[in-house]
Amino acid sequence: MEKSPLVEKVLFKIARQWIAGDTMDDALQSARQANKNGMNAILNKLGEHMVSKPKINQTVDEYLTLVSNLRKAKVTGGLSIKPTQVGLALGTKECSKNLETIIEQALQDLAFVWIDMESSEYTSDTFAIYLSLFEKYERLGIVIQANLKRTQKDLEMLLRKGAKIRLVKGAYHESPKNAYRTRHDVDENYKKLMKRLFDDANEFAIATHDSKLIKMAINLSRKHERKFEFQMLKGIRDELKPTLVKDGFAVAEYIPYGTNWLPYSIRRLKERKRNILLLGSSFIHSHRV
């Protein structure tokens, strides 16, 4: 269903909380601010499900320029890339080739690369691409989603490979056959997966805005000496991020940018009711006189 101009306008005002802006310069400015606040920056060019070869090539070029500009701007952090924006719709070979081009450049500029996870139809292909590239490139991470029923098994496989893992709740609409549908079930699975990460993971990220899960991660970190970081969206939990940094935890801010903000923003709002409340709180706070 097409969004009315008024609805889009309202959504854009909300979306501005977590999106740096339309341009790469906007993203770099946000990234520098994140670094200034003691956090790493993870930049993502908005867009997905691309099937046009010229559009895909344009996106790859944009990421190559972004990596170069991160170094020039002395930004600490890296990129997060969706496989379907760099060719997965055309096949795993095309996607892998394009990702490798970006990773090669990132390696030269000391930037870390995360391969984002999308809906479950792409999960197996994304893992296959990641593991193939991870054999050659150490500074490469993969995302797992707590809402998917298959993730426990996937995590065990990734741990055996020494993968670098980001744990998220999951933002895509999935069938009950593939995914847990209630917040309670997703949270319980998240806890179980997080415990496994603290038990055996090599390097990982806890990506959540949920206070209970963050507290649990803090408690687990006191029992296990592990290299990990908290990752949160730009504009959400801004009151908590400085506290975590001050307490000595590594924190990274996920910073999307670009004009294709609508599908991403709607997904974020649908993800969990809690996100809407957190966003509303951040939005009101930032507009107080």
PDB file of N, CA and C in Angstrom, residues 116-214:
ATOM      1  N   ASP A 116      25.479  -8.190   6.831  1.00  0.00           N
ATOM      2  CA  ASP A 116      24.157  -8.175   7.462  1.00  0.00           C
ATOM      3  C   ASP A 116      23.360  -9.422   7.077  1.00  0.00           C
ATOM      4  N   MET A 117      22.432  -9.802   7.942  1.00  0.00           N
ATOM      5  CA  MET A 117      21.538 -10.911   7.633  1.00  0.00           C
ATOM      6  C   MET A 117      20.163 -10.346   7.290  1.00  0.00           C
ATOM      7  N   GLU A 118      19.552 -10.915   6.259  1.00  0.00           N
ATOM      8  CA  GLU A 118      18.235 -10.463   5.820  1.00  0.00           C
ATOM      9  C   GLU A 118      17.202 -11.548   6.133  1.00  0.00           C
ATOM     10  N   SER A 119      16.121 -11.611   5.383  1.00  0.00           N
ATOM     11  CA  SER A 119      15.063 -12.572   5.695  1.00  0.00           C
ATOM     12  C   SER A 119      15.553 -14.011   5.477  1.00  0.00           C
ATOM     13  N   SER A 120      14.828 -14.973   6.049  1.00  0.00           N
ATOM     14  CA  SER A 120      15.317 -16.355   6.141  1.00  0.00           C
ATOM     15  C   SER A 120      15.556 -17.028   4.789  1.00  0.00           C
ATOM     16  N   GLU A 121      14.927 -16.526   3.731  1.00  0.00           N
ATOM     17  CA  GLU A 121      15.161 -17.132   2.415  1.00  0.00           C
ATOM     18  C   GLU A 121      16.624 -16.962   1.970  1.00  0.00           C
ATOM     19  N   TYR A 122      17.328 -15.986   2.561  1.00  0.00           N
ATOM     20  CA  TYR A 122      18.723 -15.740   2.189  1.00  0.00           C
ATOM     21  C   TYR A 122      19.735 -16.273   3.210  1.00  0.00           C
ATOM     22  N   THR A 123      19.249 -16.840   4.309  1.00  0.00           N
ATOM     23  CA  THR A 123      20.141 -17.177   5.419  1.00  0.00           C
ATOM     24  C   THR A 123      21.231 -18.170   5.027  1.00  0.00           C
ATOM     25  N   SER A 124      20.856 -19.273   4.422  1.00  0.00           N
ATOM     26  CA  SER A 124      21.838 -20.312   4.072  1.00  0.00           C
ATOM     27  C   SER A 124      22.875 -19.787   3.083  1.00  0.00           C
ATOM     28  N   ASP A 125      22.428 -19.063   2.057  1.00  0.00           N
ATOM     29  CA  ASP A 125      23.367 -18.502   1.078  1.00  0.00           C
ATOM     30  C   ASP A 125      24.314 -17.499   1.737  1.00  0.00           C
ATOM     31  N   THR A 126      23.767 -16.694   2.652  1.00  0.00           N
ATOM     32  CA  THR A 126      24.600 -15.683   3.320  1.00  0.00           C
ATOM     33  C   THR A 126      25.674 -16.341   4.180  1.00  0.00           C
ATOM     34  N   PHE A 127      25.315 -17.406   4.906  1.00  0.00           N
ATOM     35  CA  PHE A 127      26.316 -18.130   5.695  1.00  0.00           C
ATOM     36  C   PHE A 127      27.391 -18.732   4.787  1.00  0.00           C
ATOM     37  N   ALA A 128      26.975 -19.306   3.673  1.00  0.00           N
ATOM     38  CA  ALA A 128      27.936 -19.928   2.745  1.00  0.00           C
ATOM     39  C   ALA A 128      28.922 -18.891   2.209  1.00  0.00           C
ATOM     40  N   ILE A 129      28.405 -17.718   1.842  1.00  0.00           N
ATOM     41  CA  ILE A 129      29.266 -16.636   1.345  1.00  0.00           C
ATOM     42  C   ILE A 129      30.225 -16.180   2.444  1.00  0.00           C
ATOM     43  N   TYR A 130      29.687 -15.990   3.645  1.00  0.00           N
ATOM     44  CA  TYR A 130      30.514 -15.534   4.762  1.00  0.00           C
ATOM     45  C   TYR A 130      31.656 -16.509   5.043  1.00  0.00           C
ATOM     46  N   LEU A 131      31.335 -17.791   5.169  1.00  0.00           N
ATOM     47  CA  LEU A 131      32.359 -18.774   5.538  1.00  0.00           C
ATOM     48  C   LEU A 131      33.434 -18.886   4.469  1.00  0.00           C
ATOM     49  N   SER A 132      33.032 -18.782   3.223  1.00  0.00           N
ATOM     50  CA  SER A 132      33.997 -18.809   2.117  1.00  0.00           C
ATOM     51  C   SER A 132      34.961 -17.618   2.202  1.00  0.00           C
ATOM     52  N   LEU A 133      34.423 -16.435   2.483  1.00  0.00           N
ATOM     53  CA  LEU A 133      35.260 -15.228   2.572  1.00  0.00           C
ATOM     54  C   LEU A 133      36.063 -15.190   3.874  1.00  0.00           C
ATOM     55  N   PHE A 134      35.481 -15.707   4.946  1.00  0.00           N
ATOM     56  CA  PHE A 134      36.140 -15.679   6.262  1.00  0.00           C
ATOM     57  C   PHE A 134      37.418 -16.529   6.272  1.00  0.00           C
ATOM     58  N   GLU A 135      37.497 -17.509   5.387  1.00  0.00           N
ATOM     59  CA  GLU A 135      38.726 -18.305   5.263  1.00  0.00           C
ATOM     60  C   GLU A 135      39.904 -17.437   4.835  1.00  0.00           C
ATOM     61  N   LYS A 136      39.604 -16.353   4.107  1.00  0.00           N
ATOM     62  CA  LYS A 136      40.658 -15.465   3.596  1.00  0.00           C
ATOM     63  C   LYS A 136      40.800 -14.169   4.384  1.00  0.00           C
ATOM     64  N   TYR A 137      39.683 -13.697   4.974  1.00  0.00           N
ATOM     65  CA  TYR A 137      39.688 -12.374   5.607  1.00  0.00           C
ATOM     66  C   TYR A 137      39.234 -12.472   7.060  1.00  0.00           C
ATOM     67  N   GLU A 138      40.133 -12.108   7.960  1.00  0.00           N
ATOM     68  CA  GLU A 138      39.831 -12.257   9.382  1.00  0.00           C
ATOM     69  C   GLU A 138      38.903 -11.167   9.901  1.00  0.00           C
ATOM     70  N   ARG A 139      39.031  -9.955   9.341  1.00  0.00           N
ATOM     71  CA  ARG A 139      38.237  -8.827   9.849  1.00  0.00           C
ATOM     72  C   ARG A 139      36.863  -8.796   9.171  1.00  0.00           C
ATOM     73  N   LEU A 140      36.105  -9.861   9.434  1.00  0.00           N
ATOM     74  CA  LEU A 140      34.813 -10.035   8.780  1.00  0.00           C
ATOM     75  C   LEU A 140      33.832 -10.672   9.751  1.00  0.00           C
ATOM     76  N   GLY A 141      32.650 -10.067   9.895  1.00  0.00           N
ATOM     77  CA  GLY A 141      31.651 -10.562  10.837  1.00  0.00           C
ATOM     78  C   GLY A 141      30.346 -10.929  10.152  1.00  0.00           C
ATOM     79  N   ILE A 142      29.558 -11.744  10.843  1.00  0.00           N
ATOM     80  CA  ILE A 142      28.270 -12.204  10.324  1.00  0.00           C
ATOM     81  C   ILE A 142      27.197 -12.007  11.397  1.00  0.00           C
ATOM     82  N   VAL A 143      25.958 -11.848  10.964  1.00  0.00           N
ATOM     83  CA  VAL A 143      24.839 -11.581  11.873  1.00  0.00           C
ATOM     84  C   VAL A 143      23.969 -12.824  12.030  1.00  0.00           C
ATOM     85  N   ILE A 144      23.558 -13.110  13.266  1.00  0.00           N
ATOM     86  CA  ILE A 144      22.571 -14.169  13.510  1.00  0.00           C
ATOM     87  C   ILE A 144      21.353 -13.549  14.195  1.00  0.00           C
ATOM     88  N   GLN A 145      20.169 -14.143  13.950  1.00  0.00           N
ATOM     89  CA  GLN A 145      18.905 -13.561  14.407  1.00  0.00           C
ATOM     90  C   GLN A 145      18.215 -14.493  15.409  1.00  0.00           C
ATOM     91  N   ALA A 146      17.929 -13.953  16.582  1.00  0.00           N
ATOM     92  CA  ALA A 146      17.339 -14.766  17.653  1.00  0.00           C
ATOM     93  C   ALA A 146      15.906 -15.186  17.353  1.00  0.00           C
ATOM     94  N   ASN A 147      15.237 -14.507  16.433  1.00  0.00           N
ATOM     95  CA  ASN A 147      13.849 -14.893  16.149  1.00  0.00           C
ATOM     96  C   ASN A 147      13.750 -16.149  15.290  1.00  0.00           C
ATOM     97  N   LEU A 148      14.826 -16.556  14.640  1.00  0.00           N
ATOM     98  CA  LEU A 148      14.778 -17.742  13.783  1.00  0.00           C
ATOM     99  C   LEU A 148      15.025 -19.020  14.581  1.00  0.00           C
ATOM    100  N   LYS A 149      14.227 -20.027  14.314  1.00  0.00           N
ATOM    101  CA  LYS A 149      14.334 -21.287  15.048  1.00  0.00           C
ATOM    102  C   LYS A 149      15.616 -22.053  14.704  1.00  0.00           C
ATOM    103  N   ARG A 150      16.180 -21.799  13.549  1.00  0.00           N
ATOM    104  CA  ARG A 150      17.377 -22.506  13.101  1.00  0.00           C
ATOM    105  C   ARG A 150      18.662 -21.964  13.729  1.00  0.00           C
ATOM    106  N   THR A 151      18.583 -20.809  14.393  1.00  0.00           N
ATOM    107  CA  THR A 151      19.800 -20.090  14.762  1.00  0.00           C
ATOM    108  C   THR A 151      20.685 -20.819  15.771  1.00  0.00           C
ATOM    109  N   GLN A 152      20.090 -21.577  16.692  1.00  0.00           N
ATOM    110  CA  GLN A 152      20.903 -22.321  17.657  1.00  0.00           C
ATOM    111  C   GLN A 152      21.887 -23.246  16.924  1.00  0.00           C
ATOM    112  N   LYS A 153      21.356 -23.953  15.948  1.00  0.00           N
ATOM    113  CA  LYS A 153      22.185 -24.870  15.159  1.00  0.00           C
ATOM    114  C   LYS A 153      23.233 -24.094  14.349  1.00  0.00           C
ATOM    115  N   ASP A 154      22.804 -22.977  13.759  1.00  0.00           N
ATOM    116  CA  ASP A 154      23.733 -22.145  12.988  1.00  0.00           C
ATOM    117  C   ASP A 154      24.862 -21.612  13.870  1.00  0.00           C
ATOM    118  N   LEU A 155      24.511 -21.212  15.084  1.00  0.00           N
ATOM    119  CA  LEU A 155      25.516 -20.674  15.999  1.00  0.00           C
ATOM    120  C   LEU A 155      26.575 -21.726  16.315  1.00  0.00           C
ATOM    121  N   GLU A 156      26.156 -22.952  16.578  1.00  0.00           N
ATOM    122  CA  GLU A 156      27.118 -24.016  16.876  1.00  0.00           C
ATOM    123  C   GLU A 156      28.086 -24.205  15.701  1.00  0.00           C
ATOM    124  N   MET A 157      27.559 -24.168  14.491  1.00  0.00           N
ATOM    125  CA  MET A 157      28.387 -24.306  13.295  1.00  0.00           C
ATOM    126  C   MET A 157      29.380 -23.146  13.182  1.00  0.00           C
ATOM    127  N   LEU A 158      28.895 -21.930  13.432  1.00  0.00           N
ATOM    128  CA  LEU A 158      29.758 -20.748  13.336  1.00  0.00           C
ATOM    129  C   LEU A 158      30.836 -20.739  14.420  1.00  0.00           C
ATOM    130  N   LEU A 159      30.484 -21.187  15.612  1.00  0.00           N
ATOM    131  CA  LEU A 159      31.466 -21.251  16.697  1.00  0.00           C
ATOM    132  C   LEU A 159      32.596 -22.210  16.352  1.00  0.00           C
ATOM    133  N   ARG A 160      32.270 -23.319  15.708  1.00  0.00           N
ATOM    134  CA  ARG A 160      33.306 -24.281  15.303  1.00  0.00           C
ATOM    135  C   ARG A 160      34.279 -23.657  14.304  1.00  0.00           C
ATOM    136  N   LYS A 161      33.772 -22.690  13.528  1.00  0.00           N
ATOM    137  CA  LYS A 161      34.608 -22.029  12.511  1.00  0.00           C
ATOM    138  C   LYS A 161      35.360 -20.817  13.073  1.00  0.00           C
ATOM    139  N   GLY A 162      35.067 -20.444  14.338  1.00  0.00           N
ATOM    140  CA  GLY A 162      35.719 -19.269  14.922  1.00  0.00           C
ATOM    141  C   GLY A 162      35.188 -17.954  14.391  1.00  0.00           C
ATOM    142  N   ALA A 163      33.935 -17.956  13.908  1.00  0.00           N
ATOM    143  CA  ALA A 163      33.342 -16.770  13.283  1.00  0.00           C
ATOM    144  C   ALA A 163      33.192 -15.607  14.255  1.00  0.00           C
ATOM    145  N   LYS A 164      33.179 -14.405  13.687  1.00  0.00           N
ATOM    146  CA  LYS A 164      32.903 -13.189  14.454  1.00  0.00           C
ATOM    147  C   LYS A 164      31.419 -12.879  14.257  1.00  0.00           C
ATOM    148  N   ILE A 165      30.686 -12.788  15.352  1.00  0.00           N
ATOM    149  CA  ILE A 165      29.226 -12.844  15.294  1.00  0.00           C
ATOM    150  C   ILE A 165      28.563 -11.631  15.939  1.00  0.00           C
ATOM    151  N   ARG A 166      27.538 -11.100  15.266  1.00  0.00           N
ATOM    152  CA  ARG A 166      26.660 -10.093  15.863  1.00  0.00           C
ATOM    153  C   ARG A 166      25.303 -10.746  16.126  1.00  0.00           C
ATOM    154  N   LEU A 167      24.849 -10.675  17.370  1.00  0.00           N
ATOM    155  CA  LEU A 167      23.555 -11.256  17.735  1.00  0.00           C
ATOM    156  C   LEU A 167      22.489 -10.163  17.772  1.00  0.00           C
ATOM    157  N   VAL A 168      21.445 -10.332  16.944  1.00  0.00           N
ATOM    158  CA  VAL A 168      20.313  -9.398  16.921  1.00  0.00           C
ATOM    159  C   VAL A 168      19.031 -10.175  17.202  1.00  0.00           C
ATOM    160  N   LYS A 169      17.951  -9.446  17.465  1.00  0.00           N
ATOM    161  CA  LYS A 169      16.661 -10.122  17.659  1.00  0.00           C
ATOM    162  C   LYS A 169      16.064 -10.551  16.324  1.00  0.00           C
ATOM    163  N   GLY A 170      16.194  -9.716  15.300  1.00  0.00           N
ATOM    164  CA  GLY A 170      15.636 -10.025  13.983  1.00  0.00           C
ATOM    165  C   GLY A 170      14.488  -9.087  13.663  1.00  0.00           C
ATOM    166  N   ALA A 171      14.521  -8.505  12.457  1.00  0.00           N
ATOM    167  CA  ALA A 171      13.552  -7.464  12.115  1.00  0.00           C
ATOM    168  C   ALA A 171      12.646  -7.833  10.951  1.00  0.00           C
ATOM    169  N   TYR A 172      12.839  -9.012  10.375  1.00  0.00           N
ATOM    170  CA  TYR A 172      12.066  -9.368   9.179  1.00  0.00           C
ATOM    171  C   TYR A 172      10.835 -10.198   9.537  1.00  0.00           C
ATOM    172  N   HIS A 173       9.775  -9.995   8.770  1.00  0.00           N
ATOM    173  CA  HIS A 173       8.547 -10.774   8.980  1.00  0.00           C
ATOM    174  C   HIS A 173       8.792 -12.205   8.504  1.00  0.00           C
ATOM    175  N   GLU A 174       8.575 -13.168   9.389  1.00  0.00           N
ATOM    176  CA  GLU A 174       8.836 -14.569   9.073  1.00  0.00           C
ATOM    177  C   GLU A 174       7.605 -15.414   9.404  1.00  0.00           C
ATOM    178  N   SER A 175       7.522 -16.588   8.797  1.00  0.00           N
ATOM    179  CA  SER A 175       6.402 -17.496   9.070  1.00  0.00           C
ATOM    180  C   SER A 175       6.621 -18.194  10.412  1.00  0.00           C
ATOM    181  N   PRO A 176       5.535 -18.620  11.068  1.00  0.00           N
ATOM    182  CA  PRO A 176       5.660 -19.340  12.347  1.00  0.00           C
ATOM    183  C   PRO A 176       6.489 -20.617  12.214  1.00  0.00           C
ATOM    184  N   LYS A 177       6.533 -21.164  11.016  1.00  0.00           N
ATOM    185  CA  LYS A 177       7.333 -22.376  10.776  1.00  0.00           C
ATOM    186  C   LYS A 177       8.825 -22.096  10.973  1.00  0.00           C
ATOM    187  N   ASN A 178       9.250 -20.904  10.585  1.00  0.00           N
ATOM    188  CA  ASN A 178      10.679 -20.559  10.629  1.00  0.00           C
ATOM    189  C   ASN A 178      11.087 -19.768  11.861  1.00  0.00           C
ATOM    190  N   ALA A 179      10.123 -19.088  12.494  1.00  0.00           N
ATOM    191  CA  ALA A 179      10.514 -18.107  13.511  1.00  0.00           C
ATOM    192  C   ALA A 179       9.621 -18.136  14.740  1.00  0.00           C
ATOM    193  N   TYR A 180      10.207 -17.711  15.850  1.00  0.00           N
ATOM    194  CA  TYR A 180       9.432 -17.465  17.073  1.00  0.00           C
ATOM    195  C   TYR A 180       8.658 -16.171  16.858  1.00  0.00           C
ATOM    196  N   ARG A 181       7.406 -16.153  17.288  1.00  0.00           N
ATOM    197  CA  ARG A 181       6.565 -15.001  16.992  1.00  0.00           C
ATOM    198  C   ARG A 181       6.318 -14.095  18.190  1.00  0.00           C
ATOM    199  N   THR A 182       6.478 -14.614  19.413  1.00  0.00           N
ATOM    200  CA  THR A 182       6.201 -13.766  20.572  1.00  0.00           C
ATOM    201  C   THR A 182       7.496 -13.143  21.083  1.00  0.00           C
ATOM    202  N   ARG A 183       7.357 -11.989  21.695  1.00  0.00           N
ATOM    203  CA  ARG A 183       8.522 -11.310  22.251  1.00  0.00           C
ATOM    204  C   ARG A 183       9.211 -12.187  23.294  1.00  0.00           C
ATOM    205  N   HIS A 184       8.401 -12.869  24.123  1.00  0.00           N
ATOM    206  CA  HIS A 184       8.955 -13.726  25.174  1.00  0.00           C
ATOM    207  C   HIS A 184       9.839 -14.821  24.571  1.00  0.00           C
ATOM    208  N   ASP A 185       9.348 -15.489  23.535  1.00  0.00           N
ATOM    209  CA  ASP A 185      10.107 -16.582  22.920  1.00  0.00           C
ATOM    210  C   ASP A 185      11.392 -16.084  22.262  1.00  0.00           C
ATOM    211  N   VAL A 186      11.303 -14.933  21.598  1.00  0.00           N
ATOM    212  CA  VAL A 186      12.496 -14.355  20.967  1.00  0.00           C
ATOM    213  C   VAL A 186      13.520 -13.967  22.037  1.00  0.00           C
ATOM    214  N   ASP A 187      13.052 -13.345  23.114  1.00  0.00           N
ATOM    215  CA  ASP A 187      13.959 -12.936  24.196  1.00  0.00           C
ATOM    216  C   ASP A 187      14.629 -14.140  24.857  1.00  0.00           C
ATOM    217  N   GLU A 188      13.847 -15.207  25.070  1.00  0.00           N
ATOM    218  CA  GLU A 188      14.414 -16.412  25.694  1.00  0.00           C
ATOM    219  C   GLU A 188      15.484 -17.032  24.804  1.00  0.00           C
ATOM    220  N   ASN A 189      15.209 -17.041  23.499  1.00  0.00           N
ATOM    221  CA  ASN A 189      16.212 -17.581  22.576  1.00  0.00           C
ATOM    222  C   ASN A 189      17.452 -16.685  22.531  1.00  0.00           C
ATOM    223  N   TYR A 190      17.227 -15.366  22.580  1.00  0.00           N
ATOM    224  CA  TYR A 190      18.346 -14.412  22.591  1.00  0.00           C
ATOM    225  C   TYR A 190      19.251 -14.697  23.799  1.00  0.00           C
ATOM    226  N   LYS A 191      18.637 -14.904  24.955  1.00  0.00           N
ATOM    227  CA  LYS A 191      19.405 -15.175  26.181  1.00  0.00           C
ATOM    228  C   LYS A 191      20.240 -16.448  26.030  1.00  0.00           C
ATOM    229  N   LYS A 192      19.603 -17.469  25.481  1.00  0.00           N
ATOM    230  CA  LYS A 192      20.295 -18.751  25.304  1.00  0.00           C
ATOM    231  C   LYS A 192      21.501 -18.591  24.366  1.00  0.00           C
ATOM    232  N   LEU A 193      21.284 -17.883  23.251  1.00  0.00           N
ATOM    233  CA  LEU A 193      22.348 -17.658  22.275  1.00  0.00           C
ATOM    234  C   LEU A 193      23.462 -16.790  22.862  1.00  0.00           C
ATOM    235  N   MET A 194      23.071 -15.788  23.641  1.00  0.00           N
ATOM    236  CA  MET A 194      24.056 -14.901  24.257  1.00  0.00           C
ATOM    237  C   MET A 194      24.952 -15.673  25.233  1.00  0.00           C
ATOM    238  N   LYS A 195      24.356 -16.561  26.010  1.00  0.00           N
ATOM    239  CA  LYS A 195      25.149 -17.383  26.940  1.00  0.00           C
ATOM    240  C   LYS A 195      26.183 -18.207  26.189  1.00  0.00           C
ATOM    241  N   ARG A 196      25.769 -18.765  25.058  1.00  0.00           N
ATOM    242  CA  ARG A 196      26.713 -19.554  24.248  1.00  0.00           C
ATOM    243  C   ARG A 196      27.856 -18.690  23.737  1.00  0.00           C
ATOM    244  N   LEU A 197      27.544 -17.467  23.328  1.00  0.00           N
ATOM    245  CA  LEU A 197      28.590 -16.562  22.860  1.00  0.00           C
ATOM    246  C   LEU A 197      29.600 -16.280  23.971  1.00  0.00           C
ATOM    247  N   PHE A 198      29.102 -15.990  25.165  1.00  0.00           N
ATOM    248  CA  PHE A 198      30.008 -15.710  26.268  1.00  0.00           C
ATOM    249  C   PHE A 198      30.797 -16.960  26.693  1.00  0.00           C
ATOM    250  N   ASP A 199      30.230 -18.117  26.446  1.00  0.00           N
ATOM    251  CA  ASP A 199      30.934 -19.363  26.770  1.00  0.00           C
ATOM    252  C   ASP A 199      32.083 -19.629  25.798  1.00  0.00           C
ATOM    253  N   ASP A 200      31.814 -19.442  24.500  1.00  0.00           N
ATOM    254  CA  ASP A 200      32.760 -19.978  23.509  1.00  0.00           C
ATOM    255  C   ASP A 200      33.128 -19.076  22.334  1.00  0.00           C
ATOM    256  N   ALA A 201      32.551 -17.896  22.210  1.00  0.00           N
ATOM    257  CA  ALA A 201      32.814 -17.091  21.010  1.00  0.00           C
ATOM    258  C   ALA A 201      34.180 -16.429  21.058  1.00  0.00           C
ATOM    259  N   ASN A 202      34.711 -16.207  19.875  1.00  0.00           N
ATOM    260  CA  ASN A 202      36.031 -15.603  19.706  1.00  0.00           C
ATOM    261  C   ASN A 202      35.948 -14.078  19.793  1.00  0.00           C
ATOM    262  N   GLU A 203      34.969 -13.518  19.125  1.00  0.00           N
ATOM    263  CA  GLU A 203      34.796 -12.058  19.063  1.00  0.00           C
ATOM    264  C   GLU A 203      33.348 -11.840  18.637  1.00  0.00           C
ATOM    265  N   PHE A 204      32.596 -11.019  19.375  1.00  0.00           N
ATOM    266  CA  PHE A 204      31.173 -10.930  19.046  1.00  0.00           C
ATOM    267  C   PHE A 204      30.579  -9.597  19.474  1.00  0.00           C
ATOM    268  N   ALA A 205      29.343  -9.374  19.007  1.00  0.00           N
ATOM    269  CA  ALA A 205      28.628  -8.143  19.328  1.00  0.00           C
ATOM    270  C   ALA A 205      27.242  -8.491  19.851  1.00  0.00           C
ATOM    271  N   ILE A 206      26.854  -7.815  20.921  1.00  0.00           N
ATOM    272  CA  ILE A 206      25.506  -7.917  21.463  1.00  0.00           C
ATOM    273  C   ILE A 206      24.741  -6.694  20.966  1.00  0.00           C
ATOM    274  N   ALA A 207      23.879  -6.915  19.978  1.00  0.00           N
ATOM    275  CA  ALA A 207      23.173  -5.804  19.338  1.00  0.00           C
ATOM    276  C   ALA A 207      21.729  -5.782  19.829  1.00  0.00           C
ATOM    277  N   THR A 208      21.482  -4.957  20.822  1.00  0.00           N
ATOM    278  CA  THR A 208      20.137  -4.840  21.393  1.00  0.00           C
ATOM    279  C   THR A 208      20.003  -3.510  22.112  1.00  0.00           C
ATOM    280  N   HIS A 209      18.736  -3.059  22.253  1.00  0.00           N
ATOM    281  CA  HIS A 209      18.446  -1.858  23.047  1.00  0.00           C
ATOM    282  C   HIS A 209      17.713  -2.234  24.323  1.00  0.00           C
ATOM    283  N   ASP A 210      17.534  -3.529  24.525  1.00  0.00           N
ATOM    284  CA  ASP A 210      16.749  -4.072  25.630  1.00  0.00           C
ATOM    285  C   ASP A 210      17.548  -4.043  26.933  1.00  0.00           C
ATOM    286  N   SER A 211      17.085  -3.274  27.906  1.00  0.00           N
ATOM    287  CA  SER A 211      17.817  -3.104  29.168  1.00  0.00           C
ATOM    288  C   SER A 211      18.092  -4.422  29.884  1.00  0.00           C
ATOM    289  N   LYS A 212      17.111  -5.318  29.876  1.00  0.00           N
ATOM    290  CA  LYS A 212      17.285  -6.603  30.575  1.00  0.00           C
ATOM    291  C   LYS A 212      18.387  -7.424  29.926  1.00  0.00           C
ATOM    292  N   LEU A 213      18.420  -7.435  28.598  1.00  0.00           N
ATOM    293  CA  LEU A 213      19.437  -8.199  27.892  1.00  0.00           C
ATOM    294  C   LEU A 213      20.819  -7.553  28.041  1.00  0.00           C
ATOM    295  N   ILE A 214      20.849  -6.234  28.058  1.00  0.00           N
ATOM    296  CA  ILE A 214      22.121  -5.525  28.258  1.00  0.00           C
ATOM    297  C   ILE A 214      22.664  -5.815  29.653  1.00  0.00           C
TER     298      ILE A 214
END
